[in-house]
Amino acid sequence: MPAELDTFLASWTEDENAVKPLFLSLYSLLQGLGGVELEYKGRPGVSHSLRALYPGRKDRPLFVLVDIIDDAPEARWLSICFYADLVTDPEELGDVVPGGLAGEDARCFDVDAPEGMEPFLLERLKEAYGSVSKGL
């Protein structure tokens, strides 16, 4: 775990929206995926970003951005964004954001009420990882 992320997570005690357990679940899955590198960028008051990279993909190593939106620290929420062509959205829970991830179309899932979202989002992470690790 990047030390800065560890420090932030230890300080995250207020969680009105109950999104911290979902973030920890997503983070745990990402840590267990082979060949994945994780980067953290904290911008207190704006966001805390966990970026998952698959360096074997030289054309587009980033495959998911998990942002903890920090504009209201007591009621943080998550935004999980993938390149639109890496994941499906069978339940139409996400939004397509033109040019939303490094200038390419993204599919983003904003979560401020995580109940029931964990299995769906874990599946999207696995799907994106499968796409990048197979070179799609």
Coordinates of C-alpha atoms in Angstrom, one line a residue:
M1 CA 0.0 0.0 0.0
P2 CA 1.4 3.4 -0.8
A3 CA 2.3 5.1 2.5
E4 CA 0.3 8.2 1.7
L5 CA -2.8 6.1 1.0
D6 CA -2.3 4.2 4.3
T7 CA -2.1 7.5 6.2
F8 CA -5.2 8.8 4.5
L9 CA -7.2 5.6 5.2
A10 CA -6.2 5.7 8.8
S11 CA -7.4 9.3 9.1
W12 CA -10.8 8.5 7.4
T13 CA -13.0 8.1 10.4
E14 CA -16.2 9.8 9.3
D15 CA -18.1 8.0 6.6
E16 CA -21.8 9.1 6.5
N17 CA -22.3 7.4 3.1
A18 CA -20.6 4.1 4.2
V19 CA -18.4 4.0 1.1
K20 CA -15.1 3.2 2.9
P21 CA -15.8 -0.6 3.1
L22 CA -16.5 -0.6 -0.7
F23 CA -13.3 1.3 -1.4
L24 CA -11.3 -1.2 0.7
S25 CA -12.9 -4.1 -1.1
L26 CA -12.1 -2.6 -4.6
Y27 CA -8.5 -1.9 -3.3
S28 CA -8.1 -5.4 -2.0
L29 CA -9.1 -6.9 -5.3
L30 CA -6.7 -4.6 -7.2
Q31 CA -3.8 -5.5 -4.9
G32 CA -4.3 -9.2 -5.8
L33 CA -4.3 -8.9 -9.6
G34 CA -1.0 -10.0 -11.2
G35 CA 1.0 -7.4 -13.0
V36 CA -0.9 -4.5 -11.7
E37 CA 0.8 -1.4 -10.2
L38 CA -1.1 1.0 -8.0
E39 CA -0.5 4.7 -7.7
Y40 CA -2.1 7.1 -5.3
K41 CA -2.6 10.8 -5.6
G42 CA -4.1 12.7 -2.8
R43 CA -5.6 16.2 -3.2
P44 CA -7.3 16.9 0.1
G45 CA -10.6 18.7 -0.3
V46 CA -10.8 17.5 -3.9
S47 CA -10.1 13.8 -4.2
H48 CA -8.0 10.9 -3.3
S49 CA -7.2 8.9 -6.4
L50 CA -6.2 5.2 -6.7
R51 CA -4.9 4.5 -10.2
A52 CA -4.5 0.9 -11.3
L53 CA -2.0 0.4 -14.1
Y54 CA -1.2 -2.6 -16.2
P55 CA 2.3 -1.6 -17.4
G56 CA 2.4 -4.4 -19.9
R57 CA 0.0 -2.3 -22.0
K58 CA 2.2 0.4 -23.4
D59 CA -0.6 2.0 -25.4
R60 CA -2.8 2.6 -22.4
P61 CA -1.5 1.2 -19.1
L62 CA -4.2 2.9 -16.9
F63 CA -7.3 0.7 -16.7
V64 CA -9.3 2.0 -13.7
L65 CA -9.4 5.2 -11.6
V66 CA -11.0 4.9 -8.2
D67 CA -11.6 8.3 -6.8
I68 CA -12.7 9.1 -3.3
I69 CA -14.4 12.5 -3.8
D70 CA -13.4 14.7 -0.9
D71 CA -15.4 17.9 -1.3
A72 CA -17.4 17.0 1.9
P73 CA -15.0 14.9 4.0
E74 CA -17.8 13.7 6.3
A75 CA -19.8 12.4 3.3
R76 CA -17.2 11.2 0.8
W77 CA -18.4 9.3 -2.3
L78 CA -16.7 7.2 -4.9
S79 CA -16.3 7.6 -8.6
I80 CA -14.9 4.5 -10.4
C81 CA -14.0 5.2 -14.0
F82 CA -12.9 2.8 -16.8
Y83 CA -12.2 3.3 -20.4
A84 CA -15.6 2.7 -22.0
D85 CA -14.4 -0.1 -24.2
L86 CA -13.0 -2.1 -21.3
V87 CA -16.2 -2.8 -19.5
T88 CA -19.9 -3.6 -20.0
D89 CA -22.7 -2.1 -18.0
P90 CA -25.5 -4.6 -18.2
E91 CA -27.6 -2.9 -15.5
E92 CA -26.9 0.6 -17.0
L93 CA -25.7 1.9 -13.6
G94 CA -22.8 4.0 -15.1
D95 CA -22.5 7.1 -17.1
V96 CA -20.6 7.4 -20.4
V97 CA -18.3 10.4 -20.1
P98 CA -17.0 11.6 -23.5
G99 CA -13.2 12.3 -23.2
G100 CA -13.5 11.5 -19.5
L101 CA -10.4 9.4 -19.0
A102 CA -7.1 10.7 -20.4
G103 CA -9.1 12.2 -23.3
E104 CA -10.9 9.0 -24.2
D105 CA -14.5 8.0 -23.5
A106 CA -15.0 6.6 -20.0
R107 CA -17.7 4.7 -18.2
C108 CA -18.0 6.0 -14.7
F109 CA -19.9 4.7 -11.7
D110 CA -20.6 7.3 -9.0
V111 CA -21.4 5.8 -5.7
D112 CA -22.8 7.6 -2.7
A113 CA -25.1 4.8 -1.6
P114 CA -23.0 1.6 -1.9
E115 CA -25.7 -0.9 -0.9
G116 CA -25.7 -3.7 -3.4
M117 CA -23.0 -2.2 -5.6
E118 CA -20.0 -4.2 -4.4
P119 CA -20.5 -7.4 -6.5
F120 CA -21.3 -5.4 -9.6
L121 CA -18.2 -3.2 -9.3
L122 CA -15.9 -6.1 -8.4
E123 CA -17.1 -7.7 -11.6
R124 CA -16.4 -4.6 -13.7
L125 CA -12.9 -4.5 -12.2
K126 CA -12.3 -8.1 -13.2
E127 CA -13.7 -7.4 -16.6
A128 CA -11.4 -4.5 -17.2
Y129 CA -8.4 -6.4 -15.9
G130 CA -9.3 -9.3 -18.2
S131 CA -9.4 -6.9 -21.2
V132 CA -6.1 -5.2 -20.5
S133 CA -4.2 -8.4 -19.5
K134 CA -5.3 -10.1 -22.7
G135 CA -4.2 -7.1 -24.8
L136 CA -7.6 -5.9 -25.9

